[in-house]
Coordinates of C-alpha atoms in Angstrom, one line a residue:
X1 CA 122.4 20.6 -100.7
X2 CA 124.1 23.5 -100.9
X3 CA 123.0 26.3 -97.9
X4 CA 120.5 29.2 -98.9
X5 CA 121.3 32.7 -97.9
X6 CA 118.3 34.5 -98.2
X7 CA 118.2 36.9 -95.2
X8 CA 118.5 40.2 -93.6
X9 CA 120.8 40.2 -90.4
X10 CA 120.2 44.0 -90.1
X11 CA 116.5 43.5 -90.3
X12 CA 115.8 40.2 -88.2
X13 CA 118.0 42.8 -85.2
X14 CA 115.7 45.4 -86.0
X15 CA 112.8 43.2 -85.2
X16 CA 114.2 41.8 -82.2
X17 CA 115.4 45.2 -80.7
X18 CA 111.6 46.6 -81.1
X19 CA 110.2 43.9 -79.7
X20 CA 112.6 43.8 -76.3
X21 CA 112.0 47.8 -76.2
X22 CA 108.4 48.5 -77.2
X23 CA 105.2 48.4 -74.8
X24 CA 103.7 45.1 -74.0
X25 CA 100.7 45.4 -76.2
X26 CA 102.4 46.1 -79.1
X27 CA 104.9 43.3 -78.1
X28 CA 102.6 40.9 -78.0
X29 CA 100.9 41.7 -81.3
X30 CA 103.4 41.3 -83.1
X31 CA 104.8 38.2 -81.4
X32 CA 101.5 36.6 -82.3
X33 CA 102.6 36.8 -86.1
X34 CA 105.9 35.1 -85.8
X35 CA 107.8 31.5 -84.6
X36 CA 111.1 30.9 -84.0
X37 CA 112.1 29.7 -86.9
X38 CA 111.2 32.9 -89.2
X39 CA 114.1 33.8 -88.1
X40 CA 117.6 32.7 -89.9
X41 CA 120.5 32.9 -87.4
X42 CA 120.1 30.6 -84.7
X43 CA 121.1 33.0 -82.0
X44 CA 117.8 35.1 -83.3
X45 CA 116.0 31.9 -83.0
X46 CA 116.8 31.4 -79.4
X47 CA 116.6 35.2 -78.1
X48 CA 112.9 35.2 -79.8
X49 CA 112.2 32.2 -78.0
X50 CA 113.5 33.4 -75.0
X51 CA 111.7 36.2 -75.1
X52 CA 108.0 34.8 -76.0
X53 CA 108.4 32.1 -73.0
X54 CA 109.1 35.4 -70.8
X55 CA 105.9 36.8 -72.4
X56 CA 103.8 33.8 -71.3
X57 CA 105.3 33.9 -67.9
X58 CA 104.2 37.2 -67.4
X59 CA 108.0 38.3 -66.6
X60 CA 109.6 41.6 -67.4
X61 CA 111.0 42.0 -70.3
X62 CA 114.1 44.2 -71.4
X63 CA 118.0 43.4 -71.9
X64 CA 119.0 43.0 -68.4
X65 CA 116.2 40.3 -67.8
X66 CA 116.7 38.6 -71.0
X67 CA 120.2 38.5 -70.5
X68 CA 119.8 37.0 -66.7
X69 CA 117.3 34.0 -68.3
X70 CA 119.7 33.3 -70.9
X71 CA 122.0 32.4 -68.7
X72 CA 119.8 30.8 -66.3
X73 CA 118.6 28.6 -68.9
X74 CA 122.5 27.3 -69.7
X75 CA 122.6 29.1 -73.3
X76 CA 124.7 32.0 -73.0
X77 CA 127.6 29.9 -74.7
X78 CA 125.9 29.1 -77.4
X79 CA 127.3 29.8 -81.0
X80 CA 127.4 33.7 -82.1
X81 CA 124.9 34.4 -79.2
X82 CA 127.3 36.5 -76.5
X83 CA 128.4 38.8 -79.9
X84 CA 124.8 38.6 -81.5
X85 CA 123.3 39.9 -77.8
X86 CA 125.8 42.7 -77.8
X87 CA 125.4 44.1 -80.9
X88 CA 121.2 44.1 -80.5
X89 CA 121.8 45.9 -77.2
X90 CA 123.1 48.5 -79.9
X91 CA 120.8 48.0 -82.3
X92 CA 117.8 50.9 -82.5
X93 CA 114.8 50.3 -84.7
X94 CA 115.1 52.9 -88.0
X95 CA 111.7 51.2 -89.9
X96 CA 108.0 50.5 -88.8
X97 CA 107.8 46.9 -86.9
X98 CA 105.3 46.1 -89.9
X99 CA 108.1 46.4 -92.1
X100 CA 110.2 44.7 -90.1
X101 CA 108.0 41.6 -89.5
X102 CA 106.9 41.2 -93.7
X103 CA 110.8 41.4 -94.3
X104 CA 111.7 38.7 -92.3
X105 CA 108.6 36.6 -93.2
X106 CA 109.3 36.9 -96.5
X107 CA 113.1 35.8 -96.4
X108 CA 111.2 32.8 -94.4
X109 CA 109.0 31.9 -96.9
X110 CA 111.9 32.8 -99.9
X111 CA 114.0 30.4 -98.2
X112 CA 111.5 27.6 -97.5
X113 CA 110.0 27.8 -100.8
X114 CA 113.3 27.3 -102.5
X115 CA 114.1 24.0 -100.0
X116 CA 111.2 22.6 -100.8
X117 CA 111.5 22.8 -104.7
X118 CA 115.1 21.4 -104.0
X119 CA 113.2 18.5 -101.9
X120 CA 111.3 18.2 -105.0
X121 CA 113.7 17.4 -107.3
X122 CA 115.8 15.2 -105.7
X123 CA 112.2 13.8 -105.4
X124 CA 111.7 13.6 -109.1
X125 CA 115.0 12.6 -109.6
X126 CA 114.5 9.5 -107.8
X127 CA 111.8 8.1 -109.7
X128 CA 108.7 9.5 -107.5
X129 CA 105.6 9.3 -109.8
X130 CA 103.6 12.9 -110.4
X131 CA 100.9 11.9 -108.0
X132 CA 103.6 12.1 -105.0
X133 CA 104.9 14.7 -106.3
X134 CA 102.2 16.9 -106.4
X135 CA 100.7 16.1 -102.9
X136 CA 103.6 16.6 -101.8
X137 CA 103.8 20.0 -103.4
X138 CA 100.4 20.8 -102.5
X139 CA 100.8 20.0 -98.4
X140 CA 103.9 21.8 -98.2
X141 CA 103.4 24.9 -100.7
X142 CA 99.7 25.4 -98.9
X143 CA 101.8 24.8 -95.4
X144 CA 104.1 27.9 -96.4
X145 CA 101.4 30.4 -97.7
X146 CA 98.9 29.8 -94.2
X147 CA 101.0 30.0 -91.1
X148 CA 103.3 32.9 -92.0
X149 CA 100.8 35.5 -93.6
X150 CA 100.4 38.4 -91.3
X151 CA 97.3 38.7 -89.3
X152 CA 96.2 42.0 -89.6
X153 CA 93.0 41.4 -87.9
X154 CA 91.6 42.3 -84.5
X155 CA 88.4 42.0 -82.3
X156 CA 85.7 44.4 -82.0
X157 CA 86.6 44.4 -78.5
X158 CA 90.5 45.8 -79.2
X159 CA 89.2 48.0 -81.8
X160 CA 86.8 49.8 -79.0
X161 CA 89.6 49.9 -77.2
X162 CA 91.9 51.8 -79.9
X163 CA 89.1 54.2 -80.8
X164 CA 88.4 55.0 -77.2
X165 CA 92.7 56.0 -77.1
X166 CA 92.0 57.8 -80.4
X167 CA 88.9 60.0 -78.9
X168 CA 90.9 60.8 -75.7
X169 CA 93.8 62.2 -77.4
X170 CA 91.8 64.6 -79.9
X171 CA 89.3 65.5 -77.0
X172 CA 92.2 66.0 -74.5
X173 CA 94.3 67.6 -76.9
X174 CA 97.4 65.3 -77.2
X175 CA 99.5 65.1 -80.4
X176 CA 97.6 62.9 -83.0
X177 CA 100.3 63.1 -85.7
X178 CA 98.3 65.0 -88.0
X179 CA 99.7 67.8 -89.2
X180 CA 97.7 71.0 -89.4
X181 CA 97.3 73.1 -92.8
X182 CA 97.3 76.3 -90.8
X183 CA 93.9 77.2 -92.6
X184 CA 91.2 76.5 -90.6
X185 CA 88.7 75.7 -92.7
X186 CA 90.7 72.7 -94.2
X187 CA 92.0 71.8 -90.3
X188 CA 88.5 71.5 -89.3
X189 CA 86.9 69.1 -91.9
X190 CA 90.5 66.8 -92.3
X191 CA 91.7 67.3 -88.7
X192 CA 95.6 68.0 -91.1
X193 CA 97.2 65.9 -93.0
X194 CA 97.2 61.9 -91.2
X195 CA 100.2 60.2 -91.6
X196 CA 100.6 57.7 -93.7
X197 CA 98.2 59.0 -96.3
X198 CA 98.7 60.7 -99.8
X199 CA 96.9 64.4 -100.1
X200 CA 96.6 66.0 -103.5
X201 CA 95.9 69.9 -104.5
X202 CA 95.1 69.8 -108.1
X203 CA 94.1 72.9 -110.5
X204 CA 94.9 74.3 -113.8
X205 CA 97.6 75.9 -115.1
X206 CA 98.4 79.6 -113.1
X207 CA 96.1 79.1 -110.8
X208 CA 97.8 78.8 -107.6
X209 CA 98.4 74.9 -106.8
X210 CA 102.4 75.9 -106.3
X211 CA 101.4 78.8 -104.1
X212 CA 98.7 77.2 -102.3
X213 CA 101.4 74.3 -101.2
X214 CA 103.8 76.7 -100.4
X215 CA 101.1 78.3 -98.0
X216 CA 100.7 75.4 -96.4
X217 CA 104.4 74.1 -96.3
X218 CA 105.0 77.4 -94.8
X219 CA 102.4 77.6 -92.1
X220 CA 103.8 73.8 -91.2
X221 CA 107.2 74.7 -90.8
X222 CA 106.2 77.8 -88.4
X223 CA 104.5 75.0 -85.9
X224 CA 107.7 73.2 -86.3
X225 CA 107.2 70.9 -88.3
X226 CA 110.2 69.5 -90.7
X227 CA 109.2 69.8 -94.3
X228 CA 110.8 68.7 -97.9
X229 CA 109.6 71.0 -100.6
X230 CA 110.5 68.9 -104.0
X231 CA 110.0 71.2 -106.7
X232 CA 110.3 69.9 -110.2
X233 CA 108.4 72.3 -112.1
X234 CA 110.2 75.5 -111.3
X235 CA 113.8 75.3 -112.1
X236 CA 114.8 78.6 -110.4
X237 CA 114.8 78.0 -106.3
X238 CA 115.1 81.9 -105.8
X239 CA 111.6 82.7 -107.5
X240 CA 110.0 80.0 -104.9
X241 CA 112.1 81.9 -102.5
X242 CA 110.5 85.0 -103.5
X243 CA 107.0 83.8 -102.7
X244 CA 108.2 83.4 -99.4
X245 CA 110.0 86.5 -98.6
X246 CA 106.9 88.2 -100.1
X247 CA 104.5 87.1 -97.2
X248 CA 107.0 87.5 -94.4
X249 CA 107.7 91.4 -95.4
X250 CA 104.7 91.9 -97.0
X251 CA 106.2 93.3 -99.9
X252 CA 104.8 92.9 -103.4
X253 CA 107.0 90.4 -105.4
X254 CA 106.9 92.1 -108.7
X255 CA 109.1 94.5 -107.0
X256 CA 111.5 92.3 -106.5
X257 CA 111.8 91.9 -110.1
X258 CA 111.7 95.6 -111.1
X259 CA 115.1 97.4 -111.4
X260 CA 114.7 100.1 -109.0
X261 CA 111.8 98.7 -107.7
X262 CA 112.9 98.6 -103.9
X263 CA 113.7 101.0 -101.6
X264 CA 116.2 100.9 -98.7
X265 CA 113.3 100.4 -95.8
X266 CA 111.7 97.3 -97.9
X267 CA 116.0 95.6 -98.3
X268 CA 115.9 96.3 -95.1
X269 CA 112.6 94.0 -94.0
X270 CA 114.4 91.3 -97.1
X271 CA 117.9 90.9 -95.2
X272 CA 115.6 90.8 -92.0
X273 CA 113.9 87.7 -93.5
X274 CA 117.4 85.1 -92.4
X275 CA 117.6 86.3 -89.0
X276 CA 114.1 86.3 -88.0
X277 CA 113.1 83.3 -90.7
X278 CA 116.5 81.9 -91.5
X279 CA 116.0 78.8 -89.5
X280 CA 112.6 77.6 -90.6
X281 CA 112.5 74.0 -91.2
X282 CA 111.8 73.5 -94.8
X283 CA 114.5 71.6 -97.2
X284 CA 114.4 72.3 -100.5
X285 CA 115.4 69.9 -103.9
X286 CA 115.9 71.3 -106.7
X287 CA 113.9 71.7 -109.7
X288 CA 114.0 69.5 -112.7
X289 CA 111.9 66.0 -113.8
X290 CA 113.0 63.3 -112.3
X291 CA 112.3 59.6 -112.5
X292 CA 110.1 58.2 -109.2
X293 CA 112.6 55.8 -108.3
X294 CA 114.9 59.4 -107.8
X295 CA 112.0 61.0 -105.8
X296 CA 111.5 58.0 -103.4
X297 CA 114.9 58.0 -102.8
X298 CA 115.1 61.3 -102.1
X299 CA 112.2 61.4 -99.3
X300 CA 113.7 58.1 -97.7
X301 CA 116.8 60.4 -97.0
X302 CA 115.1 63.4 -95.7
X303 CA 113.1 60.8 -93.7
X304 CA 116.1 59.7 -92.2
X305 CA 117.0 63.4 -91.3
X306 CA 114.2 63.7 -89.7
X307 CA 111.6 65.2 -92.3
X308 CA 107.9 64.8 -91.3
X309 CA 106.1 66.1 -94.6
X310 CA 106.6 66.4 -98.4
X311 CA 105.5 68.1 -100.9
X312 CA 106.3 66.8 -104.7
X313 CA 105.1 69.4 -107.2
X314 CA 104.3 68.2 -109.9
X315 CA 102.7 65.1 -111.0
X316 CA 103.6 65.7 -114.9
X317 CA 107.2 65.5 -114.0
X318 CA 107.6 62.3 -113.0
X319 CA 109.0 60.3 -115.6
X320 CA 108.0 57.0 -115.2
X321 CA 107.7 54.1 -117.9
X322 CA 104.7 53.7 -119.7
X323 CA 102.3 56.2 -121.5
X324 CA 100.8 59.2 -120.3
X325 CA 98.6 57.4 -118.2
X326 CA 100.4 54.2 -116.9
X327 CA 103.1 56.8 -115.5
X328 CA 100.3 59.0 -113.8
X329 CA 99.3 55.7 -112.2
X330 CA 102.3 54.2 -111.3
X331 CA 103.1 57.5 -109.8
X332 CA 100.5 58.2 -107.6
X333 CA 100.5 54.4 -107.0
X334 CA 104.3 54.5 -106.0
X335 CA 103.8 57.9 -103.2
X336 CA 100.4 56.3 -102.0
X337 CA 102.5 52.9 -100.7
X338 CA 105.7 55.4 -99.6
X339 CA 103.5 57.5 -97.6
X340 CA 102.2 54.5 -96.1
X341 CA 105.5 52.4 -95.8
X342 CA 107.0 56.1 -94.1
X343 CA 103.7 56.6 -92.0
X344 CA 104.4 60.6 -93.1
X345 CA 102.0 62.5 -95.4
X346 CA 102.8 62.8 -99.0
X347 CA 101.3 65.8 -100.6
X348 CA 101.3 65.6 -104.4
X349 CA 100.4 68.2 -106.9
X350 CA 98.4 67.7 -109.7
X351 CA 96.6 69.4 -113.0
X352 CA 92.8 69.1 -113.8
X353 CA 91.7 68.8 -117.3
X354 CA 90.3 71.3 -120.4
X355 CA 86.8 69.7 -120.0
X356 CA 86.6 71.9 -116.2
X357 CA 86.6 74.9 -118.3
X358 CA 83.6 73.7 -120.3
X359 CA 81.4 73.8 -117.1
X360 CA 79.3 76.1 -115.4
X361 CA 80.5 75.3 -112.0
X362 CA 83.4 77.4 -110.4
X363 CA 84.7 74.1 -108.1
X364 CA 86.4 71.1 -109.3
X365 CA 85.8 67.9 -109.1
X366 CA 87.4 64.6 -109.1
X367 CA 86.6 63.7 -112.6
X368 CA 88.7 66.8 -113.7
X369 CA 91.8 65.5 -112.8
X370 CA 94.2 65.3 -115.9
X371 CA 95.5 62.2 -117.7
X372 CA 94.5 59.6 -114.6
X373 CA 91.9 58.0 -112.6
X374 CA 94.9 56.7 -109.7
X375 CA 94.5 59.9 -108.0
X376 CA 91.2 60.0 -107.1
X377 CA 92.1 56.1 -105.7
X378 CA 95.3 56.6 -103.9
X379 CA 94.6 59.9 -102.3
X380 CA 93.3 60.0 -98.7
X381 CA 92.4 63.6 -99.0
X382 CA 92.3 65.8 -102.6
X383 CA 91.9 69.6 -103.1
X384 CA 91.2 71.0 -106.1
X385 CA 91.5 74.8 -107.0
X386 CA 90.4 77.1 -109.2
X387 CA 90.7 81.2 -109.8
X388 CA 89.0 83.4 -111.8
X389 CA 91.1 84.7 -115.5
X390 CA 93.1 88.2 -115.1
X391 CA 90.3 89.2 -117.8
X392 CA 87.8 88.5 -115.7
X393 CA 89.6 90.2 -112.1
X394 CA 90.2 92.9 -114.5
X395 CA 86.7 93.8 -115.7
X396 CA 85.1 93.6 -112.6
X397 CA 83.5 90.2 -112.2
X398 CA 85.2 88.7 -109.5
X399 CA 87.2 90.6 -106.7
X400 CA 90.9 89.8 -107.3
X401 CA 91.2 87.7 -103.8
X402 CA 88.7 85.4 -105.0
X403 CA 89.7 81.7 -105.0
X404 CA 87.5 78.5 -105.5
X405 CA 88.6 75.9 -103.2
X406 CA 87.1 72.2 -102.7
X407 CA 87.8 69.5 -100.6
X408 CA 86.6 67.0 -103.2
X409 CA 87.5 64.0 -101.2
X410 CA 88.4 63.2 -97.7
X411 CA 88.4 59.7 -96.8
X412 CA 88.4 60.5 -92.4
X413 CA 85.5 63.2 -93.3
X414 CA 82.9 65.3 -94.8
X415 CA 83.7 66.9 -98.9
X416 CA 82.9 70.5 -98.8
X417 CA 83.3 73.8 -100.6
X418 CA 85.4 76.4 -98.7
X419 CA 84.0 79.4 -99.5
X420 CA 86.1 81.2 -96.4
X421 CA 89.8 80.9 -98.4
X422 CA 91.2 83.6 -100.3
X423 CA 93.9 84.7 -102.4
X424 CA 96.7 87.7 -101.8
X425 CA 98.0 87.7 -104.9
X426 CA 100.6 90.4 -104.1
X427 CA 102.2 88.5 -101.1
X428 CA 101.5 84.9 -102.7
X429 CA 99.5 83.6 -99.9
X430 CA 96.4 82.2 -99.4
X431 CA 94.2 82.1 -96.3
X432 CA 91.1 81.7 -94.5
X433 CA 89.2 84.7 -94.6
X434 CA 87.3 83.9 -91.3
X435 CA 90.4 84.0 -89.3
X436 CA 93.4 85.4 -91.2
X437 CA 94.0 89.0 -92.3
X438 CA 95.5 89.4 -95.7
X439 CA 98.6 87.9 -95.3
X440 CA 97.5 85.1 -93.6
X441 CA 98.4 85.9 -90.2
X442 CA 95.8 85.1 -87.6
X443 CA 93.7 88.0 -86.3
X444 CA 92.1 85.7 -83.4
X445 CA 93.0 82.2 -82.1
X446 CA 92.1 79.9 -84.3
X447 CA 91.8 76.8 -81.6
X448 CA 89.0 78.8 -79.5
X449 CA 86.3 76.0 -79.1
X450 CA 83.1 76.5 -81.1
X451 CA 80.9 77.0 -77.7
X452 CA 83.3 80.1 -76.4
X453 CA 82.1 81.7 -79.6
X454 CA 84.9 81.3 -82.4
X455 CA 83.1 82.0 -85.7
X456 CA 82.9 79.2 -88.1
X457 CA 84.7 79.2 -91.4
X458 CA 82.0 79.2 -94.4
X459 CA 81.8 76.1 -95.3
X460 CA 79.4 74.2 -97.9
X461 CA 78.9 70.9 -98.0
X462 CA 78.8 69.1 -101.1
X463 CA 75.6 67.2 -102.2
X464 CA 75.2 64.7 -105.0
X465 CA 72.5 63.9 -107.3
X466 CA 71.5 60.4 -108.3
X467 CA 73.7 60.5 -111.1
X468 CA 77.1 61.3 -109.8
X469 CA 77.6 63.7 -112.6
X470 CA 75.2 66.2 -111.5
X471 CA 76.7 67.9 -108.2
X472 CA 75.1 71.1 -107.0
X473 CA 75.4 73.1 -103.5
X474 CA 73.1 73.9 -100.8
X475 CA 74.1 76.4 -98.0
X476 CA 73.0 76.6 -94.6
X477 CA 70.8 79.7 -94.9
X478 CA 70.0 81.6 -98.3
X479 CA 72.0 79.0 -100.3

């Protein structure tokens, strides 16, 4: 029978490299999922086995030791070993060990399936009658599909024991990979964007949803953080650079656009902008629809460079096969599984339908989102926004910083209207009102704990009815 090839070298010394370097716990977890033979090369067969026997021995475990008890053991002339051991001291883990371990499962089963249907017909082809056959079929099929599914399960005892790490590192301070929004109000109620998880900010046309994530992207990048900014509605980079350069010098974009409209002081604070801002770590693609095979590829790179957020605006210009809808969906379906695949948060902008402007209500919900019913599955976390008409800001009705922003869904927390965040228009910012001045620079320190007396961010939590069309607001006092 001629021999199957289905495998990964690059992958099965990825696995193997994370499981010599990482901490015992997580060593032994994923250990528990595989056997020797899940692995193709037969050097990978024996270092695994090597390495589980040191587990149950309660030996130390890294390359020097392994190395030693391979030779102890009379195998370190084995076939391919001595150049297979040399280049997995070189090797350094690039994916998630999840990844790793379904890949090389996977080739397993791909390969065993395939000798077993060969088995079959050389079966069949030697006369074997169809009740054989399919017992035979049956015992080793079922065999395949129960021993090397991964266990994602765990005790109540070892989940106490992760959520007891969990509590100490947000209690204590320590870096819980979420990524702060800079506006406190959101920070607060979401604790930042979690890894792993899709976010969406959805509202209608002109309303703000491109500003409001470059707000956020901004205040990101200032703590550091590396973000990718894919913007495939605006063609023109230099207007989204505008927006930017219009909060840091606090000069009013429309004169940017205005012949004379600048003086020298105000080019002055503009070529100021590179040397003070120059460096700030936000990557920009640029504009243009592209297909969502393009945009994946495009965040695995930045990944790879070292990007810890993105930002894909918008929805509508993802080409995708299908209609209207089956693209929406296969989308949001799509960035869901890459921000979880890429454990980094995958914020995705979005429109909300005519039928919002037919309501009374001032706040969005998540039956306003336009042409699908994926978002409001695959997101983690979905903000929806809405301002007030120029008409309206310019007869008096509503103050021109007012913005309408909910946190419609938050699956690590509480929904709620945030009543504190407002809208500088001139500067293209928006911010918390409780804590920011104008231009969203904090006026007081934001991370002061509630008891030392930091004022709390108005906030209204969202109520619902018995019928989960009818949503209405209470406040704390006078609502």
């Amino acid at each position: 029978m001629t021999e199957l090839r289905l495998h990964d070298t690059g992958t099965e010394r990825g696995l193997l490299s994370y499981l010599v370097t990482t901490n015992p716990l997580d060593r032994a977890k994923t250990t528990a999922l595989l056997r020797p033979d899940n692995f193709y090369h037969p050097s990978h067969q024996l270092l695994f086995e090597t390495l589980t026997r040191m587990m149950r021995e309660g030996s130390v475990i890294d390359w020097t030791t392994i190395g030693h008890r391979i030779k102890r053991d009379g195998n370190a002339d084995k076939p391919g070993l001595r150049e297979d051991f040399k280049s997995l001291k070189g090797t350094s883990p690039t994916a998630a060990p999840r990844e790793y371990t379904d890949a090389v499962l996977n080739d397993f089963v791909r390969r065993r399936t395939l000798e077993e249907a060969a088995r079959l017909r050389e079966m069949a082809v030697g006369g074997a009658d169809a009740a054989t056959l399919l017992s035979h079929s049956r015992t080793v099929f079922q065999g395949i599909s129960t021993t090397n599914v991964c266990d994602d399960t765990c005790t109540f005892r070892d989940l106490l024991h992760q959520t007891y790490e969990r509590v100490t590192d947000y209690t204590e301070g320590k870096e819980t990979g979420c990524i702060k929004t800079g506006i406190l109000a959101l920070d607060r109620l979401t604790g930042g964007f979690a890894p792993g998880e899709l976010v969406t900010i959805a509202a209608r046309p002109g309303c703000g949803k491109t500003t409001l994530a470059q707000t956020l992207s901004y205040n990101q990048a200032a703590q550091g953080v590396k973000v990718l900014f894919l913007q495939l509605e605006m063609t023109d980079l230099p207007q989204i650079g505008m927006r930017y350069v219009s909060r840091l010098t606090q000069i009013n974009s429309l004169r940017m656009k205005q012949v004379g409209g600048l003086n020298a002081d105000q080019w002055g604070k503009i070529y100021d902008v590179e040397t003070t801002h120059g460096d700030l770590p936000i990557t920009f693609s640029r504009g243009g629809s592209k297909r969502i095979e393009e945009i994946e590829r495009i965040i695995e790179i930045a990944i790879q460079k070292g990007c810890q957020i993105a930002y894909v605006d918008q929805l509508s210009k993802i080409r995708a096969d299908g209609d209207v809808f089956q693209r929406a969906a296969e989308a949001t379906n799509r960035l869901s599984v890459l921000a979880a695949n890429t454990m980094i948060p995958i914020v995705l902008l979005a429109q909300i339908n005519r039928e919002f402007q037919k309501t009374a209500s001032k706040f969005p919900r998540l039956h306003h989102f336009k042409n699908t019913g994926s978002l409001e599955e695959d997101s983690a976390v979905c903000i929806m926004l809405n301002r007030p008409t120029n008409e309206d800001i310019a007869g008096g009705l509503y103050p021109d910083d007012t913005a309408w922003v909910s946190l419609a869904k938050n699956r690590n927390g509480a929904t709620a209207d945030l009543d504190s965040i407002r809208f500088n228009g001139q500067h293209a910012v928006f911010y918390d009102a409780t804590f920011d001045d104008r231009d969203g620079r904090s006026v007081q320190n934001a991370d002061v704990p509630e008891e030392v007396g930091a004022p709390e961010p108005k906030i209204v939590p969202i109520k619902k009815a018995a019928q989960n069309e009818i949503e209405f607001k209470t406040a704390a006092a006078g609502g």
